[in-house]
Short mmCIF file of C-alpha atoms in Angstrom, two decimals:
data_model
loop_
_atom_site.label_atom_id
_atom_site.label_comp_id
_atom_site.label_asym_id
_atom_site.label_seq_id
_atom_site.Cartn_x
_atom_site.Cartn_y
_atom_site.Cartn_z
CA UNK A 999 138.17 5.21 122.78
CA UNK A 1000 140.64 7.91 122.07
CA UNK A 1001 139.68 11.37 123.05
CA UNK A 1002 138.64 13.61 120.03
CA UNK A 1003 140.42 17.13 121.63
CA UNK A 1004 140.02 19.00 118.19
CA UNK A 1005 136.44 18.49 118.37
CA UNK A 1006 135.88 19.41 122.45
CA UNK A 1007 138.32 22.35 121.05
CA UNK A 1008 135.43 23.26 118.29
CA UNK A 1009 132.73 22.80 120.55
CA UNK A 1010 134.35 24.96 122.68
CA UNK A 1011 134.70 27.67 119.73
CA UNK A 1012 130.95 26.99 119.09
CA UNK A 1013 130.19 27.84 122.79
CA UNK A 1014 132.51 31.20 122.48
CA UNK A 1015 130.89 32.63 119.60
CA UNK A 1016 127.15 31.53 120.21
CA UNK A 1017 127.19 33.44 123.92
CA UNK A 1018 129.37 36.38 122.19
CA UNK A 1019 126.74 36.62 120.30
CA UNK A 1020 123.91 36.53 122.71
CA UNK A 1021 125.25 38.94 125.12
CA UNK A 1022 126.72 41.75 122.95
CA UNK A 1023 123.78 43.65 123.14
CA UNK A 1024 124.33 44.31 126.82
CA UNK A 1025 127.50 46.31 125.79
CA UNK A 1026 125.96 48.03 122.89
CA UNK A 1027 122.39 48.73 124.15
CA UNK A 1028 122.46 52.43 123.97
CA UNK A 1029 123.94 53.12 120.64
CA UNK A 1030 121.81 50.82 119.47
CA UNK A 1031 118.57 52.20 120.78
CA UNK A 1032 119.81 55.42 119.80
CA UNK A 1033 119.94 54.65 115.83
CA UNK A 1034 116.87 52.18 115.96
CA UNK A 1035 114.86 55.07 117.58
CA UNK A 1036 114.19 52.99 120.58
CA UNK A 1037 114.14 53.19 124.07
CA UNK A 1038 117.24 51.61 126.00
CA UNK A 1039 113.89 48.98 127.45
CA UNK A 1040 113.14 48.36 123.96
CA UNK A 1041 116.54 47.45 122.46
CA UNK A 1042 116.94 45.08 125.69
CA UNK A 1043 114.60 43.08 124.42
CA UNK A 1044 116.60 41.41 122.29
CA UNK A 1045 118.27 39.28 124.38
CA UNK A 1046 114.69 38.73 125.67
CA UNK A 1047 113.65 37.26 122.53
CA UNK A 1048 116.54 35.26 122.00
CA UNK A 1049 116.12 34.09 125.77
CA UNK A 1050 112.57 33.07 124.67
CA UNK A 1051 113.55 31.20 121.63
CA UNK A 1052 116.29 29.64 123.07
CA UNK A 1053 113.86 27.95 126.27
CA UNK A 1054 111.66 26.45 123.13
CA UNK A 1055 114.03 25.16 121.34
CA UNK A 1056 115.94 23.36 124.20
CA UNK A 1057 112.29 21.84 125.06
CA UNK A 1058 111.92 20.22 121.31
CA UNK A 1059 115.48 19.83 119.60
CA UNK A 1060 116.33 16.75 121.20
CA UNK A 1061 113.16 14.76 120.07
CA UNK A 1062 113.05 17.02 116.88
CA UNK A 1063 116.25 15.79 115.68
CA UNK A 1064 116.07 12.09 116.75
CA UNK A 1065 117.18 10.44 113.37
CA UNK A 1066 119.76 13.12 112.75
CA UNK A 1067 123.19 12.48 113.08
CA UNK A 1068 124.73 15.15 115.96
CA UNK A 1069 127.17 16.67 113.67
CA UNK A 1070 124.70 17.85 110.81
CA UNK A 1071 122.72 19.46 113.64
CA UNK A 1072 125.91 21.22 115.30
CA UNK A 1073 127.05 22.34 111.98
CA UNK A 1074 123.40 23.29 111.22
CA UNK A 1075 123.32 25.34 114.15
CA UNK A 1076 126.65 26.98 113.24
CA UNK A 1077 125.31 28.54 110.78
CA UNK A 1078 122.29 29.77 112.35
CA UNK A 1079 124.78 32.07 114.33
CA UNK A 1080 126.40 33.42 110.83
CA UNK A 1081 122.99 34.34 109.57
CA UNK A 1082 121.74 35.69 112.96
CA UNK A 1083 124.89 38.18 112.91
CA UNK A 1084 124.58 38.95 109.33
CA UNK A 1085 120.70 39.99 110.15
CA UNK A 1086 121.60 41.89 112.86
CA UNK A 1087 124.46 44.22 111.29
CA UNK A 1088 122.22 45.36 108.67
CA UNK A 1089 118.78 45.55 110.57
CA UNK A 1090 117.22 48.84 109.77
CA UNK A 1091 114.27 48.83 112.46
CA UNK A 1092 113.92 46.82 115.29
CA UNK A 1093 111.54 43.68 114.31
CA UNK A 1094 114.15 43.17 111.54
CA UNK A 1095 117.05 42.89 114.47
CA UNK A 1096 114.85 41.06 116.23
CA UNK A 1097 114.27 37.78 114.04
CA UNK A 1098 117.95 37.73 113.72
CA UNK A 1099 117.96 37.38 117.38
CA UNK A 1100 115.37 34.82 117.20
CA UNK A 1101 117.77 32.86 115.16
CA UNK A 1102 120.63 32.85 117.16
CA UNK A 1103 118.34 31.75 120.37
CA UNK A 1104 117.51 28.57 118.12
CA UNK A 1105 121.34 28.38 117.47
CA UNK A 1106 121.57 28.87 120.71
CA UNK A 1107 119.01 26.54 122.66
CA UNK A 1108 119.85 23.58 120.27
CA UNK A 1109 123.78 24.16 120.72
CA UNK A 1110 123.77 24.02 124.96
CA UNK A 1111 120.90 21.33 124.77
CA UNK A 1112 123.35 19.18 122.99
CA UNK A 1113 126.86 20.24 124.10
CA UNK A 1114 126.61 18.49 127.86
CA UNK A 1115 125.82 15.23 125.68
CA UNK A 1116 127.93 15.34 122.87
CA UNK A 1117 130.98 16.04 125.17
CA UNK A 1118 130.58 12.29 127.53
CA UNK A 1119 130.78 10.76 123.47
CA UNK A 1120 133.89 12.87 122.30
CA UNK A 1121 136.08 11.47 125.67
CA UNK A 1122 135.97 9.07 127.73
CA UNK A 1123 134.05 9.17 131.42
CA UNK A 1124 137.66 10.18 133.09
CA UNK A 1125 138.48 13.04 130.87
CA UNK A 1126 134.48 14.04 131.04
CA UNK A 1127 135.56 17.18 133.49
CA UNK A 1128 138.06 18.01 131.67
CA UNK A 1129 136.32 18.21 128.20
CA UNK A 1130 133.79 20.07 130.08
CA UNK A 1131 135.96 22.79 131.44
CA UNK A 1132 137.30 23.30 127.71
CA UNK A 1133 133.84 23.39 126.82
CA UNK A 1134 133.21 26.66 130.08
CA UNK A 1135 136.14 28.08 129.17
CA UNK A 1136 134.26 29.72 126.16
CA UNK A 1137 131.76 31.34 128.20
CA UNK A 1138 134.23 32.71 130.38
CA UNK A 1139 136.39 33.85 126.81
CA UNK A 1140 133.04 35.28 125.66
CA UNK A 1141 132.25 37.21 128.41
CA UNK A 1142 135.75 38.34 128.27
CA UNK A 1143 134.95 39.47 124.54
CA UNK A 1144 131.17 40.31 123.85
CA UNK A 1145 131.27 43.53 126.83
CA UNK A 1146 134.83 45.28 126.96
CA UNK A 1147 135.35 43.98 123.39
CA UNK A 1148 132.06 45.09 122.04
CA UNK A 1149 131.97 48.28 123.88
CA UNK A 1150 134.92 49.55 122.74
CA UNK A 1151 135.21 48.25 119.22
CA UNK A 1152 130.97 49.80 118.79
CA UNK A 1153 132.29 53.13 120.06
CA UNK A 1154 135.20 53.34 117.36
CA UNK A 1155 133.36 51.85 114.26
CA UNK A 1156 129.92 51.13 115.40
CA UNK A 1157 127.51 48.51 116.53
CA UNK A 1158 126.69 47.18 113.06
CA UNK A 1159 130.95 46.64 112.35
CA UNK A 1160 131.20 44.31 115.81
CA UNK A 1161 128.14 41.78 114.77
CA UNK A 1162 129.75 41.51 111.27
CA UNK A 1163 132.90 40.86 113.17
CA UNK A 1164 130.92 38.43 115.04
CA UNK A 1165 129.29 36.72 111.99
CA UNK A 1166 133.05 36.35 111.13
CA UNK A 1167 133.56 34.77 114.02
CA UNK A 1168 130.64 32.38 113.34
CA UNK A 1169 132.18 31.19 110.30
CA UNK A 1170 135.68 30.54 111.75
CA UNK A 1171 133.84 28.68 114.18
CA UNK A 1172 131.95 26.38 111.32
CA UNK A 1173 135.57 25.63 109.31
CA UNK A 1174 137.10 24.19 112.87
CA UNK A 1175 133.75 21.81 113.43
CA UNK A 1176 133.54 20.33 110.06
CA UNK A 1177 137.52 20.09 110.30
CA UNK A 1178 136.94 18.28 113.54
CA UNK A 1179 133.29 17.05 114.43
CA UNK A 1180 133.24 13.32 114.20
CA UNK A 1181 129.98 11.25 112.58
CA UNK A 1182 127.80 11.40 116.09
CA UNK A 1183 124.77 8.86 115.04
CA UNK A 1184 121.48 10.21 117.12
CA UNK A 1185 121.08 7.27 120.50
CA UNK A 1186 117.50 6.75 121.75
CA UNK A 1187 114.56 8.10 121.05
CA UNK A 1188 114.26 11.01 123.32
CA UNK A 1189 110.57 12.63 123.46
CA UNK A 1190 108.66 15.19 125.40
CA UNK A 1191 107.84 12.83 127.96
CA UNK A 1192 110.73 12.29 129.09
CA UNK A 1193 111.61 15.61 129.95
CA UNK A 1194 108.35 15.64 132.11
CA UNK A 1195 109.53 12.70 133.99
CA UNK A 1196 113.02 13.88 134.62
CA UNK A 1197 111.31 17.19 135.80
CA UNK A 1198 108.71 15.19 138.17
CA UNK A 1199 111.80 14.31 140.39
CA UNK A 1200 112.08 16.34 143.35
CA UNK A 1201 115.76 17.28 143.49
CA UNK A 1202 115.23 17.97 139.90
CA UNK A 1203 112.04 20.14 140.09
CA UNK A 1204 113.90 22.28 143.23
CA UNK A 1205 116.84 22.65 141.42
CA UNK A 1206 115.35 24.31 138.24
CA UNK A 1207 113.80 26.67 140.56
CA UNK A 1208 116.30 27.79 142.56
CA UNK A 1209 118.68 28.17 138.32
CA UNK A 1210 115.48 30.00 137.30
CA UNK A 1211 116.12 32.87 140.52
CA UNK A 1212 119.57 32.96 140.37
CA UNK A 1213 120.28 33.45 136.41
CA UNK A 1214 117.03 35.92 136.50
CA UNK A 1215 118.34 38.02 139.29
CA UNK A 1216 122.08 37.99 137.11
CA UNK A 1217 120.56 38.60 133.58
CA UNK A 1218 118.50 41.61 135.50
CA UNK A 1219 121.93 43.10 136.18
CA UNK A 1220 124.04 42.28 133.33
CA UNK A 1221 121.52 43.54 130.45
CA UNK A 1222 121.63 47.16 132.36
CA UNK A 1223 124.82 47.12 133.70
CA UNK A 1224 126.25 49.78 131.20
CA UNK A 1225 122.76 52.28 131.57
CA UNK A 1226 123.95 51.66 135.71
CA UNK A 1227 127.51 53.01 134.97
CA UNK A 1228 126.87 55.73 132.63
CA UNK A 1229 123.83 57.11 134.61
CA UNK A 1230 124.86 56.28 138.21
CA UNK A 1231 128.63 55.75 137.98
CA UNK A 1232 129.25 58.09 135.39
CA UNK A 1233 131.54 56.31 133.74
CA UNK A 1234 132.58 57.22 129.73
CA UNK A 1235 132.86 54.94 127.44
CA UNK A 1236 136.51 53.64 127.94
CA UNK A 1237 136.20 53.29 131.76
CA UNK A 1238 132.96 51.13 130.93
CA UNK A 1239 135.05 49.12 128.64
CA UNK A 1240 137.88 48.81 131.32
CA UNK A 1241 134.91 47.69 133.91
CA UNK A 1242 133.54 45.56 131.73
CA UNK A 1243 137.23 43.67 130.61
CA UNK A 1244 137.50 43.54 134.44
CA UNK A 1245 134.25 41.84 134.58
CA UNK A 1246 135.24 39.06 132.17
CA UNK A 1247 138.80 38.33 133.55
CA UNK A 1248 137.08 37.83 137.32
CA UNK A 1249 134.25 35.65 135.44
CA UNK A 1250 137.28 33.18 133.83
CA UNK A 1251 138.85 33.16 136.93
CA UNK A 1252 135.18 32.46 138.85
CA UNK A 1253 135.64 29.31 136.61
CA UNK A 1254 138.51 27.69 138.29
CA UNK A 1255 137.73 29.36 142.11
CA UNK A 1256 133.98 27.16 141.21
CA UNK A 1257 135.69 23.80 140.82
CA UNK A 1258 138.13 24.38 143.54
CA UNK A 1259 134.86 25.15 145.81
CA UNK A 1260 132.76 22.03 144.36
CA UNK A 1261 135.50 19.81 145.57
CA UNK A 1262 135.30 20.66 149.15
CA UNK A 1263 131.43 21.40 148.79
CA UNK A 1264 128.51 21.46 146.64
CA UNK A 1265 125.73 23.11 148.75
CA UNK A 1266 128.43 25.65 149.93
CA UNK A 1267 129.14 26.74 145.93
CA UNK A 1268 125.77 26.73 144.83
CA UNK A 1269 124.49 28.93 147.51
CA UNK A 1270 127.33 31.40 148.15
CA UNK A 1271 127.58 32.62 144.58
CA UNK A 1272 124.08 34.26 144.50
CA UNK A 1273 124.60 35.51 148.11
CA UNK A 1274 127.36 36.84 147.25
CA UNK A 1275 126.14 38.28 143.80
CA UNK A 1276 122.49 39.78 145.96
CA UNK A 1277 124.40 40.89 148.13
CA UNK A 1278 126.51 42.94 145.72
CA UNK A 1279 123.51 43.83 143.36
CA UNK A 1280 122.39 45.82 146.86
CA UNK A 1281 124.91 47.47 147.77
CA UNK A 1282 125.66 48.86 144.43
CA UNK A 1283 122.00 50.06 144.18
CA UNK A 1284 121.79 52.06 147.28
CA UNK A 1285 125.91 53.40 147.38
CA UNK A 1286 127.10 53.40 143.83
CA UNK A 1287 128.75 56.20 142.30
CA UNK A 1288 132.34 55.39 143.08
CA UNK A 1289 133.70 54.67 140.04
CA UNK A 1290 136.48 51.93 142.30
CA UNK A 1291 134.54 50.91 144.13
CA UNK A 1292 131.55 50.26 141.51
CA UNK A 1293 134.71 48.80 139.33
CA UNK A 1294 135.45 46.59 142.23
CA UNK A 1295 132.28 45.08 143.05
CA UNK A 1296 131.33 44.39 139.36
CA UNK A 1297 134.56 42.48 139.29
CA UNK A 1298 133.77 40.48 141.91
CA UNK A 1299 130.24 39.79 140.50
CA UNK A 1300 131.88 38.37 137.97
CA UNK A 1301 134.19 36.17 140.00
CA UNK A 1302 130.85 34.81 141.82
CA UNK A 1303 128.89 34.45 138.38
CA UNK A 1304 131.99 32.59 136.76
CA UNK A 1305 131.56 29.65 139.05
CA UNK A 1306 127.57 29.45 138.89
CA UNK A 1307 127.77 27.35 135.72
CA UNK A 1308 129.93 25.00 136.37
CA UNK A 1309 128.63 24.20 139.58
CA UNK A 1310 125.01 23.69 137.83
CA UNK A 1311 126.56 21.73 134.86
CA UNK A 1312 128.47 19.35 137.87
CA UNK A 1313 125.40 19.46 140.03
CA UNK A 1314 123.37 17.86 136.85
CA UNK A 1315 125.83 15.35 136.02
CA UNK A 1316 125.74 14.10 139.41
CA UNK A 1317 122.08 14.28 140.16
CA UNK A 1318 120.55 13.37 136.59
CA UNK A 1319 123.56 10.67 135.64
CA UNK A 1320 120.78 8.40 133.84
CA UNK A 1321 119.14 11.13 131.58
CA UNK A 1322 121.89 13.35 130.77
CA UNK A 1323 120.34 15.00 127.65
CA UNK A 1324 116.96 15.18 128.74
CA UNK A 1325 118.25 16.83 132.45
CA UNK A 1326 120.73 19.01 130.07
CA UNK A 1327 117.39 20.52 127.78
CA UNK A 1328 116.05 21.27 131.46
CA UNK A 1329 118.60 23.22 132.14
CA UNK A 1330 119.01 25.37 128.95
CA UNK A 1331 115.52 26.26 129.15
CA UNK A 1332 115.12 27.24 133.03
CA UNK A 1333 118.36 29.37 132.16
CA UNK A 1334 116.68 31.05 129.18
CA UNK A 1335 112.96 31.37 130.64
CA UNK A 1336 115.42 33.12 133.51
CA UNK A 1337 117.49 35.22 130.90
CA UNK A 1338 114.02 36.45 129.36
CA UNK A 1339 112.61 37.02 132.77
CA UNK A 1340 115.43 38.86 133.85
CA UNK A 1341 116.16 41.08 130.72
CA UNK A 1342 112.15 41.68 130.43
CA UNK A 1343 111.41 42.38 134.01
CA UNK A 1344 114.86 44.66 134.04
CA UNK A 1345 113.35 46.59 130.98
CA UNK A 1346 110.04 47.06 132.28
CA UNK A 1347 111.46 48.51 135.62
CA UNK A 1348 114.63 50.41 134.38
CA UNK A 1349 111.80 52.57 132.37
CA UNK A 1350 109.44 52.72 134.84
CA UNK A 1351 111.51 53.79 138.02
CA UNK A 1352 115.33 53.67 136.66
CA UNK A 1353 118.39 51.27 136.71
CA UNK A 1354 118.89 51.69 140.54
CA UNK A 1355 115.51 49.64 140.95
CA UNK A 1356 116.66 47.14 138.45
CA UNK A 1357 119.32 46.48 141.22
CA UNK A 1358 117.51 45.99 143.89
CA UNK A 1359 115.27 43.91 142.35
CA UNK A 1360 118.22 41.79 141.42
CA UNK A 1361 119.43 41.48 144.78
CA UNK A 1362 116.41 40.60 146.88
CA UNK A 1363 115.99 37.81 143.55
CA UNK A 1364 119.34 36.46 144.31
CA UNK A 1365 119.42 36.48 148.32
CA UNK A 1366 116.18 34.70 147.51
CA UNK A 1367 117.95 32.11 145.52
CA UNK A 1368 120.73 31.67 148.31
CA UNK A 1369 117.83 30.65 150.73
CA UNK A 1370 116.43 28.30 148.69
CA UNK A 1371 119.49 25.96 147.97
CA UNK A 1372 120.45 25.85 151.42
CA UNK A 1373 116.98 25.06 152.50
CA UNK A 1374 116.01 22.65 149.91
CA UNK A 1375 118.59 21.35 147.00
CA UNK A 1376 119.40 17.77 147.12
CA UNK A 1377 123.39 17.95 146.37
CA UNK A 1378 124.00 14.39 147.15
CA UNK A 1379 124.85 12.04 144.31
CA UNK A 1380 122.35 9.99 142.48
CA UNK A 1381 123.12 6.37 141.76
CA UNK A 1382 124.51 5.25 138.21
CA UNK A 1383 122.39 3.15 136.56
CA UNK A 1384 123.88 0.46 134.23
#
């Protein structure tokens, strides 16, 4: 089997513009609130609700699409994330932006449920981490782009311009896969139940609890992180840009300090990032102001955060080797019942008692999380079955 690179490439591009996508909002929550009429809470909810609809749809898309061959429901999904864009840019009230958000979390829920899968058929087993890396890289390049990017870009021609630049992006991304995507014929017959069984495991069940407090103590942060710096930092809207580049550079370079760490130990990576990360999410609650040194530790934040998902992604292959896809839908939905939980919880508390509180909250989540892998997470290897 020669490895397909274009298409790992494509899936890649599918991964950049699908969490561009899902994450711009955090850069552009207070114009938008501002023109929807809506308070900074309310227009957070949008990542909620594509959060929500992303959990669902990682629960059912596998057995959904059983007789469907992988690339029509790839390319399907692909343009899920033009449409969801498209809705977005011209939403006049905020149900409207809404359901475009809802699409894009069924874009979105469908395309990570799949990707882990699709990626051990494009190469073969040796090249596996490799392909995979390609495949983080596009978080890491979205991070880079959806904040700074979106910040700056919404402040010059507006929040409406950067998701039609990012339905733009959708379709660039839909040219490359049907350029690229090889026939993938659906194997098995994956259902419900075997989710549930993969779930029933132990090491599995721990694990999803200790993803669900770490990405719901970062997704508290990150959707508020820009109401944090103007309010408490005091930052205008080119400094926050600056931060927020800063932020994405640390998070692709979190990427490569993540497998550097899971090579000399597992348990040690997956509990120092969200020690690291509480810890941070503290301190910048009860001293921030500094505009370095809030600079500085949001940076780092994103150094710790960049490594989280790879060392989850690594820690399923290892531990799940026999149910990849099934163990891989797990994942994307504890993620997005945490990215929900976060952004919702955030909301609630950011109006109720301000964005300071949203930090601590994230902090004692996170610390939490630490405690828990050390404590309980199986990170030996499973055996491969035949």
């Amino acid at each position: 089997m020669a490895p397909a690179w274009g298409a790992v490439i494509s899936m890649g591009l599918g991964v950049f513009g699908l969490v561009g996508a899902e994450f711009l909002p955090a850069s552009l929550l207070t114009p938008i609130a501002a023109e929807l009429g809506v308070t900074e809470g309310m227009a957070g909810q949008a990542v909620t609700a594509t959060a929500a609809v992303a959990l669902v749809t990682s629960l059912f898309i596998t057995a959904a699409t059983r007789h469907i061959d992988r690339r029509l429901v790839l390319l399907g999904l692909s343009v899920l994330l033009i449409l969801s864009n498209l809705l977005v840019a011209i939403a006049p009230n905020l149900p409207l932006l809404l359901t475009g958000r809802i699409l894009l979390g069924v874009a979105l829920g469908g395309f990570w449920t799949l990707s882990a899968a699709t990626m051990m058929r494009l190469v073969p087993e040796r090249h596996v981490p490799k392909a995979l890396s390609i495949l983080f890289s596009g978080v890491s390049a979205a991070t880079i782009f959806a904040a700074p990017v979106g910040s700056y870009l919404g402040a010059i021609a507006g929040w409406r311009t950067v998701f039609l630049a990012a339905a733009g992006l959708g379709a660039l991304v839909l040219v490359v896969q049907l350029a690229t995507l090889p026939s993938l014929p659906p194997r098995g017959l994956s259902r419900l139940r075997t989710m549930v069984e993969v779930l029933s495991r132990r090491a599995v069940g721990l694990a999803m609890a200790a993803i669900l407090l770490v990405f719901t103590g970062h997704f508290a942060f990150f959707t508020y992180i820009r109401p944090f710096l103007e309010t408490v930092t005091g930052a205008g809207v080119t400094a926050i840009s600056g931060i927020l580049l800063g932020f994405g550079i640390a998070n692709l370079i979190g990427n490569y300090l993540g497998a550097f760490l899971l090579e000399r130990s597992m348990r040690l990576t997956l509990a120092l990032m969200p020690l690291v990360m509480g810890t941070l999410a503290l301190a910048l609650a009860g001293a921030g102001g500094n505009i370095a040194a809030d600079a500085a530790m949001v940076a780092l934040w994103g150094v710790a955060f960049g490594a989280v998902p790879v060392a989850w992604s690594t820690w399923i292959t290892r531990a799940v080797p026999d149910e990849a896809e099934s163990a891989g839908g797990l994942f994307v939905a504890a993620i997005n019942f945490a990215i929900a939980t976060g952004a919702a919880a955030g909301g609630f508390i950011f109006d109720a008692s301000g964005v300071g509180n949203v930090f601590m909250a994230s902090g004692i989540v996170l610390i939490a999380a630490a405690v828990m892998i050390v404590t309980g997470v199986e990170t030996r290897a499973a055996a491969r079955t035949a």
